[in-house]
Amino acid sequence: MPNDTQRAENSQGVRERIESTLETIRPALHVDGGDVEFVDFADGVLQLRLIGACGACPISSMTVKHGIERRIRAMVPEVTEVQAI
């Protein structure tokens, strides 16, 4: 059973992989005047905030579910769901 230090290290590794994957997504969002920021990750659920033009876009929920979530889950299997907050 992992101790607190091991859990923290694993959590940090997951966050680094999430951030790395977000870096591959950001250029497409920047083209439309938007961006995404990491908010939280707990119990398999990743919370993100769309900002700039993406935050007000009427199809932002589709961007999250069909674009960002698909890419994140493929690269970081610990993520089971992505939520825009």
PDB file of N, CA and C in Angstrom, residues 9-80:
ATOM      1  N   GLU A   9       3.884  11.848  -4.750  1.00  0.00           N
ATOM      2  CA  GLU A   9       4.747  11.767  -5.928  1.00  0.00           C
ATOM      3  C   GLU A   9       3.950  11.309  -7.143  1.00  0.00           C
ATOM      4  N   ASN A  10       3.061  10.324  -6.953  1.00  0.00           N
ATOM      5  CA  ASN A  10       2.237   9.846  -8.055  1.00  0.00           C
ATOM      6  C   ASN A  10       1.296  10.957  -8.521  1.00  0.00           C
ATOM      7  N   SER A  11       0.707  11.668  -7.576  1.00  0.00           N
ATOM      8  CA  SER A  11      -0.184  12.772  -7.919  1.00  0.00           C
ATOM      9  C   SER A  11       0.561  13.846  -8.709  1.00  0.00           C
ATOM     10  N   GLN A  12       1.777  14.149  -8.298  1.00  0.00           N
ATOM     11  CA  GLN A  12       2.580  15.149  -9.007  1.00  0.00           C
ATOM     12  C   GLN A  12       2.902  14.665 -10.419  1.00  0.00           C
ATOM     13  N   GLY A  13       3.199  13.375 -10.560  1.00  0.00           N
ATOM     14  CA  GLY A  13       3.478  12.819 -11.884  1.00  0.00           C
ATOM     15  C   GLY A  13       2.270  12.898 -12.793  1.00  0.00           C
ATOM     16  N   VAL A  14       1.093  12.624 -12.253  1.00  0.00           N
ATOM     17  CA  VAL A  14      -0.142  12.718 -13.042  1.00  0.00           C
ATOM     18  C   VAL A  14      -0.364  14.166 -13.458  1.00  0.00           C
ATOM     19  N   ARG A  15      -0.187  15.093 -12.520  1.00  0.00           N
ATOM     20  CA  ARG A  15      -0.384  16.506 -12.856  1.00  0.00           C
ATOM     21  C   ARG A  15       0.587  16.947 -13.958  1.00  0.00           C
ATOM     22  N   GLU A  16       1.835  16.496 -13.872  1.00  0.00           N
ATOM     23  CA  GLU A  16       2.816  16.858 -14.901  1.00  0.00           C
ATOM     24  C   GLU A  16       2.405  16.324 -16.264  1.00  0.00           C
ATOM     25  N   ARG A  17       1.874  15.095 -16.311  1.00  0.00           N
ATOM     26  CA  ARG A  17       1.429  14.535 -17.597  1.00  0.00           C
ATOM     27  C   ARG A  17       0.199  15.275 -18.114  1.00  0.00           C
ATOM     28  N   ILE A  18      -0.687  15.682 -17.210  1.00  0.00           N
ATOM     29  CA  ILE A  18      -1.853  16.466 -17.621  1.00  0.00           C
ATOM     30  C   ILE A  18      -1.386  17.800 -18.209  1.00  0.00           C
ATOM     31  N   GLU A  19      -0.516  18.489 -17.486  1.00  0.00           N
ATOM     32  CA  GLU A  19      -0.009  19.788 -17.959  1.00  0.00           C
ATOM     33  C   GLU A  19       0.705  19.641 -19.304  1.00  0.00           C
ATOM     34  N   SER A  20       1.481  18.581 -19.447  1.00  0.00           N
ATOM     35  CA  SER A  20       2.192  18.341 -20.704  1.00  0.00           C
ATOM     36  C   SER A  20       1.206  18.130 -21.851  1.00  0.00           C
ATOM     37  N   THR A  21       0.150  17.386 -21.594  1.00  0.00           N
ATOM     38  CA  THR A  21      -0.864  17.148 -22.621  1.00  0.00           C
ATOM     39  C   THR A  21      -1.608  18.444 -22.945  1.00  0.00           C
ATOM     40  N   LEU A  22      -1.906  19.245 -21.922  1.00  0.00           N
ATOM     41  CA  LEU A  22      -2.567  20.528 -22.171  1.00  0.00           C
ATOM     42  C   LEU A  22      -1.708  21.420 -23.065  1.00  0.00           C
ATOM     43  N   GLU A  23      -0.392  21.329 -22.913  1.00  0.00           N
ATOM     44  CA  GLU A  23       0.496  22.131 -23.768  1.00  0.00           C
ATOM     45  C   GLU A  23       0.338  21.758 -25.237  1.00  0.00           C
ATOM     46  N   THR A  24      -0.002  20.508 -25.530  1.00  0.00           N
ATOM     47  CA  THR A  24      -0.196  20.103 -26.928  1.00  0.00           C
ATOM     48  C   THR A  24      -1.545  20.579 -27.463  1.00  0.00           C
ATOM     49  N   ILE A  25      -2.482  20.887 -26.564  1.00  0.00           N
ATOM     50  CA  ILE A  25      -3.825  21.323 -26.943  1.00  0.00           C
ATOM     51  C   ILE A  25      -3.894  22.842 -27.082  1.00  0.00           C
ATOM     52  N   ARG A  26      -3.117  23.544 -26.288  1.00  0.00           N
ATOM     53  CA  ARG A  26      -3.194  25.007 -26.224  1.00  0.00           C
ATOM     54  C   ARG A  26      -3.049  25.718 -27.575  1.00  0.00           C
ATOM     55  N   PRO A  27      -2.148  25.297 -28.458  1.00  0.00           N
ATOM     56  CA  PRO A  27      -2.021  26.021 -29.726  1.00  0.00           C
ATOM     57  C   PRO A  27      -3.340  26.118 -30.508  1.00  0.00           C
ATOM     58  N   ALA A  28      -4.128  25.066 -30.496  1.00  0.00           N
ATOM     59  CA  ALA A  28      -5.419  25.102 -31.201  1.00  0.00           C
ATOM     60  C   ALA A  28      -6.372  26.089 -30.530  1.00  0.00           C
ATOM     61  N   LEU A  29      -6.339  26.174 -29.212  1.00  0.00           N
ATOM     62  CA  LEU A  29      -7.192  27.118 -28.492  1.00  0.00           C
ATOM     63  C   LEU A  29      -6.726  28.553 -28.711  1.00  0.00           C
ATOM     64  N   HIS A  30      -5.403  28.739 -28.768  1.00  0.00           N
ATOM     65  CA  HIS A  30      -4.845  30.078 -28.971  1.00  0.00           C
ATOM     66  C   HIS A  30      -5.259  30.663 -30.325  1.00  0.00           C
ATOM     67  N   VAL A  31      -5.383  29.817 -31.325  1.00  0.00           N
ATOM     68  CA  VAL A  31      -5.800  30.274 -32.662  1.00  0.00           C
ATOM     69  C   VAL A  31      -7.150  30.984 -32.586  1.00  0.00           C
ATOM     70  N   ASP A  32      -8.015  30.501 -31.710  1.00  0.00           N
ATOM     71  CA  ASP A  32      -9.346  31.090 -31.560  1.00  0.00           C
ATOM     72  C   ASP A  32      -9.413  32.123 -30.436  1.00  0.00           C
ATOM     73  N   GLY A  33      -8.260  32.495 -29.872  1.00  0.00           N
ATOM     74  CA  GLY A  33      -8.234  33.512 -28.828  1.00  0.00           C
ATOM     75  C   GLY A  33      -8.543  32.996 -27.439  1.00  0.00           C
ATOM     76  N   GLY A  34      -8.374  31.705 -27.234  1.00  0.00           N
ATOM     77  CA  GLY A  34      -8.690  31.117 -25.938  1.00  0.00           C
ATOM     78  C   GLY A  34      -7.522  30.386 -25.318  1.00  0.00           C
ATOM     79  N   ASP A  35      -7.787  29.790 -24.188  1.00  0.00           N
ATOM     80  CA  ASP A  35      -6.781  29.001 -23.474  1.00  0.00           C
ATOM     81  C   ASP A  35      -7.507  28.115 -22.476  1.00  0.00           C
ATOM     82  N   VAL A  36      -6.755  27.263 -21.811  1.00  0.00           N
ATOM     83  CA  VAL A  36      -7.292  26.375 -20.791  1.00  0.00           C
ATOM     84  C   VAL A  36      -6.337  26.384 -19.619  1.00  0.00           C
ATOM     85  N   GLU A  37      -6.894  26.327 -18.411  1.00  0.00           N
ATOM     86  CA  GLU A  37      -6.033  26.252 -17.233  1.00  0.00           C
ATOM     87  C   GLU A  37      -6.467  25.101 -16.347  1.00  0.00           C
ATOM     88  N   PHE A  38      -5.478  24.438 -15.782  1.00  0.00           N
ATOM     89  CA  PHE A  38      -5.670  23.349 -14.836  1.00  0.00           C
ATOM     90  C   PHE A  38      -6.219  23.938 -13.546  1.00  0.00           C
ATOM     91  N   VAL A  39      -7.302  23.350 -13.017  1.00  0.00           N
ATOM     92  CA  VAL A  39      -7.864  23.803 -11.749  1.00  0.00           C
ATOM     93  C   VAL A  39      -7.613  22.772 -10.663  1.00  0.00           C
ATOM     94  N   ASP A  40      -8.018  21.504 -10.903  1.00  0.00           N
ATOM     95  CA  ASP A  40      -7.884  20.478  -9.875  1.00  0.00           C
ATOM     96  C   ASP A  40      -7.964  19.103 -10.515  1.00  0.00           C
ATOM     97  N   PHE A  41      -7.394  18.128  -9.818  1.00  0.00           N
ATOM     98  CA  PHE A  41      -7.522  16.728 -10.216  1.00  0.00           C
ATOM     99  C   PHE A  41      -7.678  15.906  -8.949  1.00  0.00           C
ATOM    100  N   ALA A  42      -8.787  15.188  -8.838  1.00  0.00           N
ATOM    101  CA  ALA A  42      -9.035  14.332  -7.679  1.00  0.00           C
ATOM    102  C   ALA A  42      -9.967  13.199  -8.078  1.00  0.00           C
ATOM    103  N   ASP A  43      -9.688  12.007  -7.608  1.00  0.00           N
ATOM    104  CA  ASP A  43     -10.541  10.837  -7.827  1.00  0.00           C
ATOM    105  C   ASP A  43     -10.870  10.615  -9.301  1.00  0.00           C
ATOM    106  N   GLY A  44      -9.889  10.845 -10.161  1.00  0.00           N
ATOM    107  CA  GLY A  44     -10.066  10.605 -11.590  1.00  0.00           C
ATOM    108  C   GLY A  44     -10.707  11.746 -12.359  1.00  0.00           C
ATOM    109  N   VAL A  45     -11.182  12.775 -11.651  1.00  0.00           N
ATOM    110  CA  VAL A  45     -11.881  13.886 -12.301  1.00  0.00           C
ATOM    111  C   VAL A  45     -10.944  15.089 -12.421  1.00  0.00           C
ATOM    112  N   LEU A  46     -10.748  15.522 -13.645  1.00  0.00           N
ATOM    113  CA  LEU A  46      -9.930  16.691 -13.937  1.00  0.00           C
ATOM    114  C   LEU A  46     -10.840  17.881 -14.153  1.00  0.00           C
ATOM    115  N   GLN A  47     -10.580  18.957 -13.425  1.00  0.00           N
ATOM    116  CA  GLN A  47     -11.347  20.180 -13.598  1.00  0.00           C
ATOM    117  C   GLN A  47     -10.470  21.207 -14.294  1.00  0.00           C
ATOM    118  N   LEU A  48     -11.024  21.770 -15.363  1.00  0.00           N
ATOM    119  CA  LEU A  48     -10.333  22.771 -16.165  1.00  0.00           C
ATOM    120  C   LEU A  48     -11.192  24.018 -16.271  1.00  0.00           C
ATOM    121  N   ARG A  49     -10.534  25.121 -16.560  1.00  0.00           N
ATOM    122  CA  ARG A  49     -11.251  26.365 -16.826  1.00  0.00           C
ATOM    123  C   ARG A  49     -10.850  26.838 -18.218  1.00  0.00           C
ATOM    124  N   LEU A  50     -11.845  27.032 -19.072  1.00  0.00           N
ATOM    125  CA  LEU A  50     -11.595  27.622 -20.382  1.00  0.00           C
ATOM    126  C   LEU A  50     -11.611  29.125 -20.202  1.00  0.00           C
ATOM    127  N   ILE A  51     -10.620  29.796 -20.775  1.00  0.00           N
ATOM    128  CA  ILE A  51     -10.515  31.241 -20.600  1.00  0.00           C
ATOM    129  C   ILE A  51     -10.393  31.923 -21.960  1.00  0.00           C
ATOM    130  N   GLY A  52     -10.498  33.238 -21.942  1.00  0.00           N
ATOM    131  CA  GLY A  52     -10.462  33.991 -23.182  1.00  0.00           C
ATOM    132  C   GLY A  52     -11.704  33.712 -23.994  1.00  0.00           C
ATOM    133  N   ALA A  53     -11.567  33.703 -25.293  1.00  0.00           N
ATOM    134  CA  ALA A  53     -12.705  33.472 -26.187  1.00  0.00           C
ATOM    135  C   ALA A  53     -13.342  32.107 -25.946  1.00  0.00           C
ATOM    136  N   CYS A  54     -12.556  31.134 -25.519  1.00  0.00           N
ATOM    137  CA  CYS A  54     -13.096  29.790 -25.286  1.00  0.00           C
ATOM    138  C   CYS A  54     -14.049  29.757 -24.098  1.00  0.00           C
ATOM    139  N   GLY A  55     -13.828  30.623 -23.125  1.00  0.00           N
ATOM    140  CA  GLY A  55     -14.686  30.645 -21.953  1.00  0.00           C
ATOM    141  C   GLY A  55     -16.107  31.067 -22.268  1.00  0.00           C
ATOM    142  N   ALA A  56     -16.280  31.909 -23.270  1.00  0.00           N
ATOM    143  CA  ALA A  56     -17.603  32.408 -23.628  1.00  0.00           C
ATOM    144  C   ALA A  56     -18.187  31.718 -24.860  1.00  0.00           C
ATOM    145  N   CYS A  57     -17.457  30.797 -25.412  1.00  0.00           N
ATOM    146  CA  CYS A  57     -17.894  30.140 -26.647  1.00  0.00           C
ATOM    147  C   CYS A  57     -19.093  29.227 -26.378  1.00  0.00           C
ATOM    148  N   PRO A  58     -20.127  29.306 -27.224  1.00  0.00           N
ATOM    149  CA  PRO A  58     -21.312  28.477 -27.004  1.00  0.00           C
ATOM    150  C   PRO A  58     -21.062  26.969 -27.193  1.00  0.00           C
ATOM    151  N   ILE A  59     -19.996  26.606 -27.868  1.00  0.00           N
ATOM    152  CA  ILE A  59     -19.713  25.174 -28.039  1.00  0.00           C
ATOM    153  C   ILE A  59     -18.545  24.714 -27.159  1.00  0.00           C
ATOM    154  N   SER A  60     -18.257  25.464 -26.105  1.00  0.00           N
ATOM    155  CA  SER A  60     -17.122  25.107 -25.244  1.00  0.00           C
ATOM    156  C   SER A  60     -17.300  23.738 -24.595  1.00  0.00           C
ATOM    157  N   SER A  61     -18.540  23.348 -24.284  1.00  0.00           N
ATOM    158  CA  SER A  61     -18.746  22.027 -23.678  1.00  0.00           C
ATOM    159  C   SER A  61     -18.356  20.926 -24.656  1.00  0.00           C
ATOM    160  N   MET A  62     -18.604  21.148 -25.949  1.00  0.00           N
ATOM    161  CA  MET A  62     -18.181  20.169 -26.949  1.00  0.00           C
ATOM    162  C   MET A  62     -16.663  20.147 -27.066  1.00  0.00           C
ATOM    163  N   THR A  63     -16.038  21.315 -26.976  1.00  0.00           N
ATOM    164  CA  THR A  63     -14.578  21.381 -27.019  1.00  0.00           C
ATOM    165  C   THR A  63     -13.986  20.549 -25.900  1.00  0.00           C
ATOM    166  N   VAL A  64     -14.562  20.674 -24.714  1.00  0.00           N
ATOM    167  CA  VAL A  64     -14.051  19.933 -23.559  1.00  0.00           C
ATOM    168  C   VAL A  64     -14.284  18.443 -23.730  1.00  0.00           C
ATOM    169  N   LYS A  65     -15.515  18.038 -24.004  1.00  0.00           N
ATOM    170  CA  LYS A  65     -15.848  16.611 -24.040  1.00  0.00           C
ATOM    171  C   LYS A  65     -15.286  15.887 -25.258  1.00  0.00           C
ATOM    172  N   HIS A  66     -15.331  16.513 -26.416  1.00  0.00           N
ATOM    173  CA  HIS A  66     -14.941  15.800 -27.635  1.00  0.00           C
ATOM    174  C   HIS A  66     -13.514  16.075 -28.074  1.00  0.00           C
ATOM    175  N   GLY A  67     -12.913  17.077 -27.521  1.00  0.00           N
ATOM    176  CA  GLY A  67     -11.537  17.395 -27.884  1.00  0.00           C
ATOM    177  C   GLY A  67     -10.577  17.171 -26.734  1.00  0.00           C
ATOM    178  N   ILE A  68     -10.710  17.997 -25.726  1.00  0.00           N
ATOM    179  CA  ILE A  68      -9.759  17.958 -24.607  1.00  0.00           C
ATOM    180  C   ILE A  68      -9.858  16.645 -23.845  1.00  0.00           C
ATOM    181  N   GLU A  69     -11.069  16.229 -23.474  1.00  0.00           N
ATOM    182  CA  GLU A  69     -11.206  14.996 -22.686  1.00  0.00           C
ATOM    183  C   GLU A  69     -10.644  13.793 -23.434  1.00  0.00           C
ATOM    184  N   ARG A  70     -10.931  13.690 -24.702  1.00  0.00           N
ATOM    185  CA  ARG A  70     -10.443  12.541 -25.485  1.00  0.00           C
ATOM    186  C   ARG A  70      -8.915  12.491 -25.472  1.00  0.00           C
ATOM    187  N   ARG A  71      -8.277  13.632 -25.691  1.00  0.00           N
ATOM    188  CA  ARG A  71      -6.812  13.678 -25.733  1.00  0.00           C
ATOM    189  C   ARG A  71      -6.220  13.395 -24.352  1.00  0.00           C
ATOM    190  N   ILE A  72      -6.778  14.014 -23.311  1.00  0.00           N
ATOM    191  CA  ILE A  72      -6.257  13.825 -21.956  1.00  0.00           C
ATOM    192  C   ILE A  72      -6.385  12.366 -21.540  1.00  0.00           C
ATOM    193  N   ARG A  73      -7.551  11.781 -21.748  1.00  0.00           N
ATOM    194  CA  ARG A  73      -7.759  10.385 -21.320  1.00  0.00           C
ATOM    195  C   ARG A  73      -6.849   9.422 -22.074  1.00  0.00           C
ATOM    196  N   ALA A  74      -6.537   9.720 -23.314  1.00  0.00           N
ATOM    197  CA  ALA A  74      -5.629   8.863 -24.080  1.00  0.00           C
ATOM    198  C   ALA A  74      -4.205   8.948 -23.535  1.00  0.00           C
ATOM    199  N   MET A  75      -3.810  10.122 -23.066  1.00  0.00           N
ATOM    200  CA  MET A  75      -2.433  10.318 -22.603  1.00  0.00           C
ATOM    201  C   MET A  75      -2.265  10.082 -21.103  1.00  0.00           C
ATOM    202  N   VAL A  76      -3.340  10.251 -20.339  1.00  0.00           N
ATOM    203  CA  VAL A  76      -3.270  10.125 -18.877  1.00  0.00           C
ATOM    204  C   VAL A  76      -4.430   9.235 -18.430  1.00  0.00           C
ATOM    205  N   PRO A  77      -4.229   7.924 -18.413  1.00  0.00           N
ATOM    206  CA  PRO A  77      -5.342   7.002 -18.120  1.00  0.00           C
ATOM    207  C   PRO A  77      -5.935   7.164 -16.724  1.00  0.00           C
ATOM    208  N   GLU A  78      -5.235   7.820 -15.833  1.00  0.00           N
ATOM    209  CA  GLU A  78      -5.787   8.057 -14.495  1.00  0.00           C
ATOM    210  C   GLU A  78      -6.970   9.018 -14.531  1.00  0.00           C
ATOM    211  N   VAL A  79      -7.075   9.799 -15.602  1.00  0.00           N
ATOM    212  CA  VAL A  79      -8.180  10.732 -15.762  1.00  0.00           C
ATOM    213  C   VAL A  79      -9.368   9.955 -16.340  1.00  0.00           C
ATOM    214  N   THR A  80     -10.491   9.964 -15.620  1.00  0.00           N
ATOM    215  CA  THR A  80     -11.687   9.269 -16.086  1.00  0.00           C
ATOM    216  C   THR A  80     -12.748  10.225 -16.588  1.00  0.00           C
TER     217      THR A  80
END
